[in-house]
Short mmCIF file of C-alpha atoms in Angstrom, two decimals:
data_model
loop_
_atom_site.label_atom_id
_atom_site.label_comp_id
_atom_site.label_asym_id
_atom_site.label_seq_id
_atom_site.Cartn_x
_atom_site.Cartn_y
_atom_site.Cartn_z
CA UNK A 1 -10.82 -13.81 8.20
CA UNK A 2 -9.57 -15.03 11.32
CA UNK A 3 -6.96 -12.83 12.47
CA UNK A 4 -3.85 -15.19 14.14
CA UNK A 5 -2.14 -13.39 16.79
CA UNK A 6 0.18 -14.26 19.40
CA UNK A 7 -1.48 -15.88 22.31
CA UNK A 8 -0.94 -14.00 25.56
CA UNK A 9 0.25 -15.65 28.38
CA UNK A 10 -2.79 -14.99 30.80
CA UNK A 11 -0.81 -14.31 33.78
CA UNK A 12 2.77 -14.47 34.95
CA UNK A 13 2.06 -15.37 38.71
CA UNK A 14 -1.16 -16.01 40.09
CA UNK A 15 -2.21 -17.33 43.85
CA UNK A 16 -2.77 -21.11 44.32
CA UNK A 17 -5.32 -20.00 47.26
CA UNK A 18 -8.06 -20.47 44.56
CA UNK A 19 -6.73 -24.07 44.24
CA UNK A 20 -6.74 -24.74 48.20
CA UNK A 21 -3.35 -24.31 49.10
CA UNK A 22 -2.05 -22.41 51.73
CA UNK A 23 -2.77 -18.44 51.63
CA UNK A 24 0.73 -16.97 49.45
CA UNK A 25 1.63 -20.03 47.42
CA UNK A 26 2.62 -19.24 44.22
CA UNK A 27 2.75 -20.86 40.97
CA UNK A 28 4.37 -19.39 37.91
CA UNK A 29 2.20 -19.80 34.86
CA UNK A 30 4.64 -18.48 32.36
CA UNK A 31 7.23 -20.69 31.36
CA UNK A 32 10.52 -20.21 33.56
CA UNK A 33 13.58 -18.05 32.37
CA UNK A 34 16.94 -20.06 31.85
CA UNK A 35 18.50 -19.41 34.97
CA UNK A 36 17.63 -22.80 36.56
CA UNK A 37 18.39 -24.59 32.99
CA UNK A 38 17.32 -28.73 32.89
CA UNK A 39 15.19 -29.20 35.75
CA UNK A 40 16.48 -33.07 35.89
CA UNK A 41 14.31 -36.26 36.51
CA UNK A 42 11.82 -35.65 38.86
CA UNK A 43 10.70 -39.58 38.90
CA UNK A 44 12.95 -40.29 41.96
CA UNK A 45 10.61 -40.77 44.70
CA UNK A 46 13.64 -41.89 47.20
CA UNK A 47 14.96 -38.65 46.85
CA UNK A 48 17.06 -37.32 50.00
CA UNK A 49 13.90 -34.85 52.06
CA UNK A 50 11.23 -36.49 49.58
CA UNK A 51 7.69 -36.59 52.07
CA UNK A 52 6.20 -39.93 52.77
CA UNK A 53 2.86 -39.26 51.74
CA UNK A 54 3.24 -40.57 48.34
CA UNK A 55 -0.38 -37.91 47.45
CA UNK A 56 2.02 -35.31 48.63
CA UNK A 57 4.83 -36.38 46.58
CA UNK A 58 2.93 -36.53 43.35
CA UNK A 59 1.83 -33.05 43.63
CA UNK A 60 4.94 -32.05 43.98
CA UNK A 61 6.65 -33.73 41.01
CA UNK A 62 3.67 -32.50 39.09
CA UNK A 63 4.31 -28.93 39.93
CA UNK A 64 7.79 -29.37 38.99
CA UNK A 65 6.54 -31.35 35.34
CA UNK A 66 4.79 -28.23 34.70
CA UNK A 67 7.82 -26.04 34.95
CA UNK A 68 10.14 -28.74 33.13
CA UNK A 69 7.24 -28.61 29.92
CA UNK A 70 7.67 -24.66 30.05
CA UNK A 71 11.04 -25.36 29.81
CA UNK A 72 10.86 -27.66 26.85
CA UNK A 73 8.04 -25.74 24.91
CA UNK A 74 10.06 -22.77 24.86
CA UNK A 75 13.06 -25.08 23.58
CA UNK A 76 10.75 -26.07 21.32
CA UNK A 77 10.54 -29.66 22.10
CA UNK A 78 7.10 -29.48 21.85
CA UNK A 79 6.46 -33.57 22.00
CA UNK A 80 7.84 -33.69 25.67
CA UNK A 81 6.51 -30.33 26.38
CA UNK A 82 3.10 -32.21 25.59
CA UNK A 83 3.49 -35.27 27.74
CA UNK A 84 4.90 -33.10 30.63
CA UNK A 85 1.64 -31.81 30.46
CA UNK A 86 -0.35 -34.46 30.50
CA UNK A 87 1.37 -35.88 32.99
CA UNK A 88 1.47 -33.60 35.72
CA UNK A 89 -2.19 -33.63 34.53
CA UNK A 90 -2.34 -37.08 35.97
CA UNK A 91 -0.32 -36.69 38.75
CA UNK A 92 -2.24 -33.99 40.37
CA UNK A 93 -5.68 -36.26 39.85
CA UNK A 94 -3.62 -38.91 41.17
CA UNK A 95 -3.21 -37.15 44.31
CA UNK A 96 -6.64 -36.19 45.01
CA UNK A 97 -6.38 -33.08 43.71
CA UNK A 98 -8.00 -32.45 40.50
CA UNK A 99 -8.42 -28.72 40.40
CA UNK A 100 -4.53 -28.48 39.74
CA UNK A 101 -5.03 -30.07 36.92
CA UNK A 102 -6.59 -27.40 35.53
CA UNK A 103 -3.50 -25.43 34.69
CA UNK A 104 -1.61 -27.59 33.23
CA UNK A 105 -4.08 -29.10 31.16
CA UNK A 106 -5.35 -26.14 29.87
CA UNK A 107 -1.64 -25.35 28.67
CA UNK A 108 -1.45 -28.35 27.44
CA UNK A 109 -4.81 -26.69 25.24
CA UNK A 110 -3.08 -23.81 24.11
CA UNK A 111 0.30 -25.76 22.83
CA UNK A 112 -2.02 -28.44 20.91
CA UNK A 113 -3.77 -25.54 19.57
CA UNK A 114 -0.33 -23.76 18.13
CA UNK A 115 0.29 -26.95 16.87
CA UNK A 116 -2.63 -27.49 14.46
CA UNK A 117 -4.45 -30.24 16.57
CA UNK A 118 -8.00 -28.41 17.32
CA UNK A 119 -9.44 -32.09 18.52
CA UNK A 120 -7.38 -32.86 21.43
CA UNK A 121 -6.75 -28.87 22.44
CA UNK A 122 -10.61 -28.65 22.83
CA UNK A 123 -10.49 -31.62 25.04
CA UNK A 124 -7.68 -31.07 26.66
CA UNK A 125 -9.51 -27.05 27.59
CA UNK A 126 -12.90 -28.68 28.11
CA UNK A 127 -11.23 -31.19 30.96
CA UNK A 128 -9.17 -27.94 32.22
CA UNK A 129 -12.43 -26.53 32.59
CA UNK A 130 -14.20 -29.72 34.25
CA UNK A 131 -10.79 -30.38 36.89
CA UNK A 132 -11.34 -26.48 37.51
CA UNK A 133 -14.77 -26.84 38.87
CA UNK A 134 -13.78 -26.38 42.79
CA UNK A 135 -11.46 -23.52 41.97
CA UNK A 136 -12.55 -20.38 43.56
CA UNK A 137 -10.39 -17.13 42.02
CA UNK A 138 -12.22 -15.38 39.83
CA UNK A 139 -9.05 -14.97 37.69
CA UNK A 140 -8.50 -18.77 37.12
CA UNK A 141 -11.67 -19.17 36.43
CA UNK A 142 -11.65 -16.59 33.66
CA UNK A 143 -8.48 -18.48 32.07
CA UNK A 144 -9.97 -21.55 31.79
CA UNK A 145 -13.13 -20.36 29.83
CA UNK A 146 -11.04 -18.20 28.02
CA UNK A 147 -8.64 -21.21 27.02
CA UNK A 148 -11.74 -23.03 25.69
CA UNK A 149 -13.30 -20.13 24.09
CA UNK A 150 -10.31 -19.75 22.09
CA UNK A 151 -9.71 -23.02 21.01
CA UNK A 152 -12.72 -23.54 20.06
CA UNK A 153 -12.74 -20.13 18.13
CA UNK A 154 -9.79 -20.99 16.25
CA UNK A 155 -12.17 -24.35 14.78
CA UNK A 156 -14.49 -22.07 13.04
CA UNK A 157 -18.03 -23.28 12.93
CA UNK A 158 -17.98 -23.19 16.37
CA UNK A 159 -18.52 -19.75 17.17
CA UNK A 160 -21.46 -19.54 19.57
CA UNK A 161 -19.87 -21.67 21.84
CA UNK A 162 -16.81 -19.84 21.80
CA UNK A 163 -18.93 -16.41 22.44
CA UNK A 164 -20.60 -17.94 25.10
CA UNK A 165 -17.46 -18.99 26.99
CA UNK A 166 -15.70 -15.72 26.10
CA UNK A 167 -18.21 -14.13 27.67
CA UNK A 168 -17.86 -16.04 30.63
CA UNK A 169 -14.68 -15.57 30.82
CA UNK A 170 -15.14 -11.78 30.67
CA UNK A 171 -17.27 -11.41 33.30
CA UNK A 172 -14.48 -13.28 35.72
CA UNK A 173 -12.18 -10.99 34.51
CA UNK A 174 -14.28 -8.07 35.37
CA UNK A 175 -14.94 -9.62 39.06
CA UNK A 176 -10.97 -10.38 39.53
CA UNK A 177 -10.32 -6.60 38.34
CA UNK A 178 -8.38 -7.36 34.95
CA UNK A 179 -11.33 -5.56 33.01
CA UNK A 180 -8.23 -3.85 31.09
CA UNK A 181 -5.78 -6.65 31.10
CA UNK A 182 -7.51 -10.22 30.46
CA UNK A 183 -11.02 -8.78 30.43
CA UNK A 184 -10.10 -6.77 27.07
CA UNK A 185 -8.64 -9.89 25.30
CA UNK A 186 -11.53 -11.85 26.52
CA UNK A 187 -14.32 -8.90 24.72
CA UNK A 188 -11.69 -9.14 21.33
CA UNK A 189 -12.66 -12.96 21.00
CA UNK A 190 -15.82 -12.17 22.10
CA UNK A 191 -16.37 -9.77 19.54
CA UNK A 192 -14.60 -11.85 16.59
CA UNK A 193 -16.86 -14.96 17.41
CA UNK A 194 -20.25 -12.65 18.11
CA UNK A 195 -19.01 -11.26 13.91
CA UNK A 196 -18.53 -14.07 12.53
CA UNK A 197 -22.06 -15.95 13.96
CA UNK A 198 -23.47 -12.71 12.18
CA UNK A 199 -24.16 -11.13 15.20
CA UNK A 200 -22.40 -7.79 13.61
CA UNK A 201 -23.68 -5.00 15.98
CA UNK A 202 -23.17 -7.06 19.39
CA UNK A 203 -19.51 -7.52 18.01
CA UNK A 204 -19.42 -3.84 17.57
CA UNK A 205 -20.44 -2.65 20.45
CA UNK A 206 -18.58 -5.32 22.58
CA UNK A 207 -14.86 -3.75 20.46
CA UNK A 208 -16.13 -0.11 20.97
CA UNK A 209 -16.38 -0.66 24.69
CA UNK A 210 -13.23 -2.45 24.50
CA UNK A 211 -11.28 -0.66 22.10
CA UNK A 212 -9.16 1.62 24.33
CA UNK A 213 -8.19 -0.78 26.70
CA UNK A 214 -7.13 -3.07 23.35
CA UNK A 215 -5.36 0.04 22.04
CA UNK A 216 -2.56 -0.52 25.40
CA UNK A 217 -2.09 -4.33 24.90
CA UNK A 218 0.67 -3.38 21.79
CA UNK A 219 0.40 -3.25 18.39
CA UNK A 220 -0.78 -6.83 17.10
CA UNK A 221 -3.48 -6.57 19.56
CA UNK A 222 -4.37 -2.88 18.40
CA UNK A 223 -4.19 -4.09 14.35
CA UNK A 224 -6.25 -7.58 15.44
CA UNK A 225 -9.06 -5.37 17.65
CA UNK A 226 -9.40 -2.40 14.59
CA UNK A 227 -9.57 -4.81 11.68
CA UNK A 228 -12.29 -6.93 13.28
CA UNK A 229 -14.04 -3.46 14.28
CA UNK A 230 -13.77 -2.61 10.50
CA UNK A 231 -15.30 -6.15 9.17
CA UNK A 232 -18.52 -5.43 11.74
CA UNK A 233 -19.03 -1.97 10.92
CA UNK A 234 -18.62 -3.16 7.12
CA UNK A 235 -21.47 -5.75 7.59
CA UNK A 236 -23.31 -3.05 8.97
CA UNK A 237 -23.25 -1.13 6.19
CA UNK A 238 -21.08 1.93 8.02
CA UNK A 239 -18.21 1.45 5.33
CA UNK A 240 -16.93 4.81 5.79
CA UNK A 241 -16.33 4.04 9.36
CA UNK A 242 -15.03 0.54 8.43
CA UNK A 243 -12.79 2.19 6.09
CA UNK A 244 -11.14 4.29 8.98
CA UNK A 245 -10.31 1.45 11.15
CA UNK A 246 -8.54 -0.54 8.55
CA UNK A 247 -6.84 2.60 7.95
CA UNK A 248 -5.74 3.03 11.42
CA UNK A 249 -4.98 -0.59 11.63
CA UNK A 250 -2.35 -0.07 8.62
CA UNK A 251 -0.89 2.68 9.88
CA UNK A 252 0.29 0.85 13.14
CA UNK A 253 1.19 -2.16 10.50
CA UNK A 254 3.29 -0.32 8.87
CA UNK A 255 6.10 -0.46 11.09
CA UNK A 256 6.29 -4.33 10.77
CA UNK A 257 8.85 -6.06 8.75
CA UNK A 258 6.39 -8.32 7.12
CA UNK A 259 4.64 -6.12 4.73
CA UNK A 260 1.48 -8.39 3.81
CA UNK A 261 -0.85 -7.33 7.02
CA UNK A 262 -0.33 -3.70 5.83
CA UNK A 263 -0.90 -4.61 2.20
CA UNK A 264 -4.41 -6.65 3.16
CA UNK A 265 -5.58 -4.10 5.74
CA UNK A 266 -5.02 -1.44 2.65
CA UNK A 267 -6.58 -3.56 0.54
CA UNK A 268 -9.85 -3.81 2.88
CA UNK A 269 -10.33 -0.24 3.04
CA UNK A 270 -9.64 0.55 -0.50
CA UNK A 271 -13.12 -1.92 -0.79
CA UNK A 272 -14.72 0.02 1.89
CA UNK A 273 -13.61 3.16 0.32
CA UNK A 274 -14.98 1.71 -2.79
CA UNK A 275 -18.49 1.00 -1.49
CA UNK A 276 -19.19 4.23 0.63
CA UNK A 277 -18.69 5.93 -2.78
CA UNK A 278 -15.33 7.42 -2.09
CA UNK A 279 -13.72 7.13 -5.62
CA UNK A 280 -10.49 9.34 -5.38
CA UNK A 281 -9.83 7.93 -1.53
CA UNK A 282 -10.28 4.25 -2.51
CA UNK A 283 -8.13 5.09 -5.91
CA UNK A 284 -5.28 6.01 -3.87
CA UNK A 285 -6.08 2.83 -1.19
CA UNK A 286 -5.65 0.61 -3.85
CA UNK A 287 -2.29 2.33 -5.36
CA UNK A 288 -0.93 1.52 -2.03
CA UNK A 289 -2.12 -2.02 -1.71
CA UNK A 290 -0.59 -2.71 -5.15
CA UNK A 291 2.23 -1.36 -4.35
CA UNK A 292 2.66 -3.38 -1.28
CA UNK A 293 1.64 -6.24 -2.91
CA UNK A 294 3.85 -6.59 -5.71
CA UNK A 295 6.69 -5.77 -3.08
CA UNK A 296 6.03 -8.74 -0.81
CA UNK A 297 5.57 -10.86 -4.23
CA UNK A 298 2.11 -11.46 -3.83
CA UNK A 299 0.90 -11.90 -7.55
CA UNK A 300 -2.68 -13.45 -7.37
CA UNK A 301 -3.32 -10.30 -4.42
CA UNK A 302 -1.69 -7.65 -7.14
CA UNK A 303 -3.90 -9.13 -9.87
CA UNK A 304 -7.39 -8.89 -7.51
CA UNK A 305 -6.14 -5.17 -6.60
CA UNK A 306 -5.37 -4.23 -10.06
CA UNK A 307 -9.12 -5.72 -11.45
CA UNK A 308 -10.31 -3.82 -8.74
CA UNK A 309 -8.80 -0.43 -9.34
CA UNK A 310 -9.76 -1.11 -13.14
CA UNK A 311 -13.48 -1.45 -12.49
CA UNK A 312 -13.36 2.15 -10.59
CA UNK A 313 -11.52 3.57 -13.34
CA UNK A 314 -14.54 2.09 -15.61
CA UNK A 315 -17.24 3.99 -13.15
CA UNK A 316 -15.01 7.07 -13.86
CA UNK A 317 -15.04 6.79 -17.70
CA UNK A 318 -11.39 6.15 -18.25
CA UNK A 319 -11.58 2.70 -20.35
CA UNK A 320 -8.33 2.83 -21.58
CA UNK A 321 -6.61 3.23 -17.82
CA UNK A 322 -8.68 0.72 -17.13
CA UNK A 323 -7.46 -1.68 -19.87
CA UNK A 324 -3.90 -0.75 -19.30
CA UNK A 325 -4.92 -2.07 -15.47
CA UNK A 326 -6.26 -5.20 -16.70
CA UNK A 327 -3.14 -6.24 -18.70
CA UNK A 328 -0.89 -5.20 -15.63
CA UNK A 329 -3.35 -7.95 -13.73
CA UNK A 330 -2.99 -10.92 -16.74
CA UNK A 331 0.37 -10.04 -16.79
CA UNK A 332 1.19 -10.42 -12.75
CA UNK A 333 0.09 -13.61 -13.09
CA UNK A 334 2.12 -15.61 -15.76
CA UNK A 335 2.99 -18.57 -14.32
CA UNK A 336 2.21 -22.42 -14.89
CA UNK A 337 0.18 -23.32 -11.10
CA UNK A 338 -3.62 -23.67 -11.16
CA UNK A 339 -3.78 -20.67 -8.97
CA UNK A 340 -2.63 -17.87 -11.39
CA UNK A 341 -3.98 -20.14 -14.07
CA UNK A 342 -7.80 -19.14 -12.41
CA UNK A 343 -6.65 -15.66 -11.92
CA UNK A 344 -5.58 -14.95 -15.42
CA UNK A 345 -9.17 -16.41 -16.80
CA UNK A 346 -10.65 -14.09 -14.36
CA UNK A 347 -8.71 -11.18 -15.78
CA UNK A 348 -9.64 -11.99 -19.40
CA UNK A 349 -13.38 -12.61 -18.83
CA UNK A 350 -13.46 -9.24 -17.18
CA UNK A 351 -11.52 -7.42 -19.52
CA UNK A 352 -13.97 -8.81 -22.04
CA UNK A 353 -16.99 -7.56 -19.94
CA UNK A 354 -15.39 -4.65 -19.80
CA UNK A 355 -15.30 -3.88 -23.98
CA UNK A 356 -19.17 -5.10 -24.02
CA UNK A 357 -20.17 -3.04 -21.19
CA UNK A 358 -17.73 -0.09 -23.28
CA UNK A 359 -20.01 -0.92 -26.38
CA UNK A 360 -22.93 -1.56 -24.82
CA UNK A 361 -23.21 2.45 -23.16
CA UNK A 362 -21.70 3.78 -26.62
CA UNK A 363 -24.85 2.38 -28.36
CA UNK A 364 -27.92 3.30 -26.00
CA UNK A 365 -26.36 6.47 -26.32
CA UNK A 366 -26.51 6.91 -29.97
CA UNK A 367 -30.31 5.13 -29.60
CA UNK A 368 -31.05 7.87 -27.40
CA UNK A 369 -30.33 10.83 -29.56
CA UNK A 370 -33.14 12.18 -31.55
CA UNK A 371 -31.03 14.69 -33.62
CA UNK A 372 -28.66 14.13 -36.83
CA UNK A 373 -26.57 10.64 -36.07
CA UNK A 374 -22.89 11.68 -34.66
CA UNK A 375 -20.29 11.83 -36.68
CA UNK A 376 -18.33 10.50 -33.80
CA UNK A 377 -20.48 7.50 -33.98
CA UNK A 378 -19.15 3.51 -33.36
CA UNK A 379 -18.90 2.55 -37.00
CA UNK A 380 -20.26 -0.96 -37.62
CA UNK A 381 -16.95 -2.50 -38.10
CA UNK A 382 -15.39 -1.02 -34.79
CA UNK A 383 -18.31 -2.80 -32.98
CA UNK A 384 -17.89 -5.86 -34.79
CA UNK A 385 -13.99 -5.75 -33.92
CA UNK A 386 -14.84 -4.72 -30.38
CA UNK A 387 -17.32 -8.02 -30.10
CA UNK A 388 -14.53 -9.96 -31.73
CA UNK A 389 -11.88 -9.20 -29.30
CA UNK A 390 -14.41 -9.86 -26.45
CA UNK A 391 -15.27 -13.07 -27.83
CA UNK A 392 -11.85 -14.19 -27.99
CA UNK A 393 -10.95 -13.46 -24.51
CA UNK A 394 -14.13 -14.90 -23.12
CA UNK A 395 -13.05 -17.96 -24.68
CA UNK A 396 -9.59 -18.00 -23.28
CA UNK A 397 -11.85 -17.53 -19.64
CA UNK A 398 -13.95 -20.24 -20.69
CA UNK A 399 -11.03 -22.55 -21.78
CA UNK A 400 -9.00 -22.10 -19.22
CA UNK A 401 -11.95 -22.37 -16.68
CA UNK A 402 -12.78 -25.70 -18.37
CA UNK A 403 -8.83 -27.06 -17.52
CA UNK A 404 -9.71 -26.39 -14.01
CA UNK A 405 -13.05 -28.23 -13.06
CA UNK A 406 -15.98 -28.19 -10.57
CA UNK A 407 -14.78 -25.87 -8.69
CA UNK A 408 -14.88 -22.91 -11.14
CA UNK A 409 -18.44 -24.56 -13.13
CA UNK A 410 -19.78 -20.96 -12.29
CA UNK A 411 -17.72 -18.85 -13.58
CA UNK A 412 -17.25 -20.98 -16.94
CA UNK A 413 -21.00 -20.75 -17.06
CA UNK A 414 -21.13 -17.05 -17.01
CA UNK A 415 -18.21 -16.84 -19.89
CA UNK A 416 -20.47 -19.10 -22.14
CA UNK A 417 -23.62 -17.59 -21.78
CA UNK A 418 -22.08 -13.99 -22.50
CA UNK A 419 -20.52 -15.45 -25.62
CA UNK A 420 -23.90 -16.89 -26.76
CA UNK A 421 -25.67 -13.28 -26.24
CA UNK A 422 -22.52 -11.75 -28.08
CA UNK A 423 -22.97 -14.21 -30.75
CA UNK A 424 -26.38 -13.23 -31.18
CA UNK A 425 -25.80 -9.89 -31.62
CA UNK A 426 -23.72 -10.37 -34.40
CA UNK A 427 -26.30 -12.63 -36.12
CA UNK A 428 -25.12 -15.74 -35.02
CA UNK A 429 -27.67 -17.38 -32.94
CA UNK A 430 -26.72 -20.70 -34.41
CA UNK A 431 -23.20 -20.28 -32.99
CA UNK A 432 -24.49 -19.09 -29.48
CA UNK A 433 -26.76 -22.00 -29.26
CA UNK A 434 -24.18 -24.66 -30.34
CA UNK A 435 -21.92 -23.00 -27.23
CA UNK A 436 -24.29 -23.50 -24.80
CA UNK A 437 -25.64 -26.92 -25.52
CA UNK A 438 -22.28 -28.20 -25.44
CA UNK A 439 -22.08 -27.00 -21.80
CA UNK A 440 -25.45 -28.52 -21.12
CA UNK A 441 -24.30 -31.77 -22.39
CA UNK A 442 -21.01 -31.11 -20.12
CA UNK A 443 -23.31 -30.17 -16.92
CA UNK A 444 -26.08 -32.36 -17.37
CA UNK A 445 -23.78 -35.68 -16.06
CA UNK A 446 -22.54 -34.00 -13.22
CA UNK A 447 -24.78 -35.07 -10.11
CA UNK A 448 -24.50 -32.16 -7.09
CA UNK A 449 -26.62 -29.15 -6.84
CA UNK A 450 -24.21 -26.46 -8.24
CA UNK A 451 -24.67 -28.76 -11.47
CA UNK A 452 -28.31 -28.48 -11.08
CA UNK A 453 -28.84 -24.99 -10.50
CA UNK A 454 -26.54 -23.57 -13.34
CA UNK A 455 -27.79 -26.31 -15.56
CA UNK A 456 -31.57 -24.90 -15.19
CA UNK A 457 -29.43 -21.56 -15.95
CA UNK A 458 -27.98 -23.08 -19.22
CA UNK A 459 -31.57 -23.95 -20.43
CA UNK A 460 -33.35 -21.33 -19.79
CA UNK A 461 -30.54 -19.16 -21.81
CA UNK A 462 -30.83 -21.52 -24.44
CA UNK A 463 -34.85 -20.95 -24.77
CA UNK A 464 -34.45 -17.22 -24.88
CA UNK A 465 -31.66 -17.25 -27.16
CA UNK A 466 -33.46 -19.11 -29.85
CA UNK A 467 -36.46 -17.48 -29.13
CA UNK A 468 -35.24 -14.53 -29.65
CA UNK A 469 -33.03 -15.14 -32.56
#
């Protein structure tokens, strides 16, 4: 997942001798506190002490256009915080000089970005980046690729661009001396856009370097640096390791008042808990991410985590815990949307997996004993009510799946063709058969290659079904 965190102002101060003005200069870059309230109209160029070189005086109204959008962005009148922007933009260009455009342009990036409008904040960073091409501090010029690298991060899909440029950006960092400060943020997006390209061990080794200066930039930045940590050492098949830095992440999550971060970050390392083969540590993972869950009044997450936790109570040999978990998962989800709709068939075709599966080991076992048949046994009629109940819930999947479309054609797929094999072992080939060429007939009219695929699926069923019946 992409991890949203609050944007850091890149600096609070910064020298405009980069930019060509005189040595000392200044020019805030976060927006201004309250004390000097409405900055007024700075359109009057007859103003009393205004200079007479009209280049100078659009510089300076565009340095004070800059402050006056801080002003209104952190108002929240974001629309004139925009064209404040892009103004003083065009005022600096105006004036013949285009590197201080840079800054404000590349705000203007980062407030189009908060706002959902990915398009224009890439433009507005990549002509931040473009007007910045004479600057000469190595900490501007870390900013702007940084600005750009994030932006176009936050697209997804374009992720080795935004590594290159984070890396960029890094390296200025490194040669203005903010290693630790800027540097570190640059490496976290460095690392999250290296992951998520599939480049898993560069992303690692990038955070590991990184993590302890990460670990002094606060708390979201700590949670945001060890969960994307976790996801690479995860792909890299180290989920014991994965599972300790979701862990960690948690922990400092758990001070928050918003309890969902906590209750995901639990959830991930009850799954990498799960997978290094850590039963009783990813048991208790899971109790906690329920718990969370339910508390925040997340029902589709408290139905995943509950199927979850039943399937390792299934690898444990505790069927009825894990059918008592299963009904606490249909039953989460009871009401009318599409979206607990889905999760409820999902609950019932794995709670009918899970009898047939139940069944399935109960009866290689008694094939496998060579000595007098157990008394204990699965009668005939327990295994036919067993296959019964199965059937019927499969069904209600399949149903329910059909109600909802293209978008779940897989899953309704793999509900009928486990009915047609259940339907065969209880001597009903005919049944099975009927099931699954009434899909095909469904499938077969439906031109994309999802349709295709599980079609050729559907046949080939059908031709070992009746072969074998």
């Amino acid at each position: 997942m992409r991890f949203s965190a609050i944007r850091p102002w890149y600096r609070s101060c910064t020298t405009r001798a980069g930019s060509k003005r005189a040595a000392g200069e200044t020019e805030c870059s976060a927006a201004p506190t309250d004390e000097g309230g409405d900055l007024g109209d700075t359109g009057d160029a007859t103003a009393p002490g205004a200079p007479d070189d009209p280049n100078a005086l659009d510089d300076l109204l565009a340095e004070a256009e800059v402050l006056r959008a801080d002003h209104a962005w952190r108002e929240g009148d974001v629309d004139r915080a925009d064209a404040l922007f892009a103004s003083a933009a065009r005022r600096s260009v105006d004036a013949g000089r285009p590197w201080d455009a840079a800054e404000p342009l590349a705000r203007r990036a980062r407030l189009l970005g908060m706002l959902g409008r990915p398009q224009e904040a890439e433009s507005a960073a990549r002509a931040a980046l473009e007007h910045g091409a004479e600057l000469v501090a190595a900490d501007e010029l870390g900013r702007l690729r940084l600005t750009l690298a994030d932006v176009l991060y936050e697209q997804g899909g374009k992720d080795a661009e935004a590594a290159e440029y984070a890396l960029e950006a890094a390296h200025w960092f490194d040669a203005a001396g903010e290693s630790a400060g800027a540097g570190a943020y640059a490496r976290l997006l460095l690392a999250q856009a290296y992951g998520d390209s599939g480049r898993h061990a560069e992303a690692a080794e990038v955070l590991e370097s990184a993590l302890p200066d990460l670990l002094e930039h606060g708390e979201e930045q700590t949670v945001r640096a060890r969960e994307t940590l976790g996801r690479n050492l995860r792909a890299l098949g180290d989920r014991r390791a994965a599972a300790e830095q979701y862990l960690l992440a948690a922990e400092v999550a758990g001070g928050w008042e918003d309890e969902r971060p906590q209750a995901q970050l639990a959830t991930l390392a009850a799954e990498s808990l799960s997978e290094a083969g850590l039963r009783d540590e990813a048991v208790a993972a899971y109790h906690r991410a329920i718990e969370l869950w339910r508390g925040v009044g997340e029902p589709v997450a408290t139905a995943r985590a509950l199927r979850s936790l039943a399937w390792l109570e299934v690898r444990a040999g505790d069927q009825d815990t894990a059918k008592e978990l299963m009904a606490q998962a249909a039953a989460a989800v009871d009401g009318d949307s599409d979206e607990h709709l889905v999760e409820r068939a999902r609950t019932w075709s794995q709670t009918g997996e899970l009898l047939l599966n139940e069944l399935y080991e109960v009866e290689e076992d008694e094939e496998d004993e060579d000595e007098e048949p157990d008394e204990n046994a699965t009668p005939p009629t327990d295994a036919l009510r067993i296959r019964e109940e199965a059937l019927r819930l499969l069904e209600q999947a399949a149903s329910a799946f059909a109600t909802l479309g293209a978008d779940v054609l897989d899953e309704r797929v793999r509900c009928v063709v486990r009915m047609a094999w259940t339907e065969q072992e209880m001597d009903r080939t005919d049944a099975g058969a009927a099931r699954l060429r009434t899909l095909i007939g469904e499938v077969s009219v439906l031109d994309t290659d999802d349709a295709r695929t599980l079609l050729t699926r559907l046949e080939h069923t059908l031709k070992q079904l009746t072969q074998q019946g």
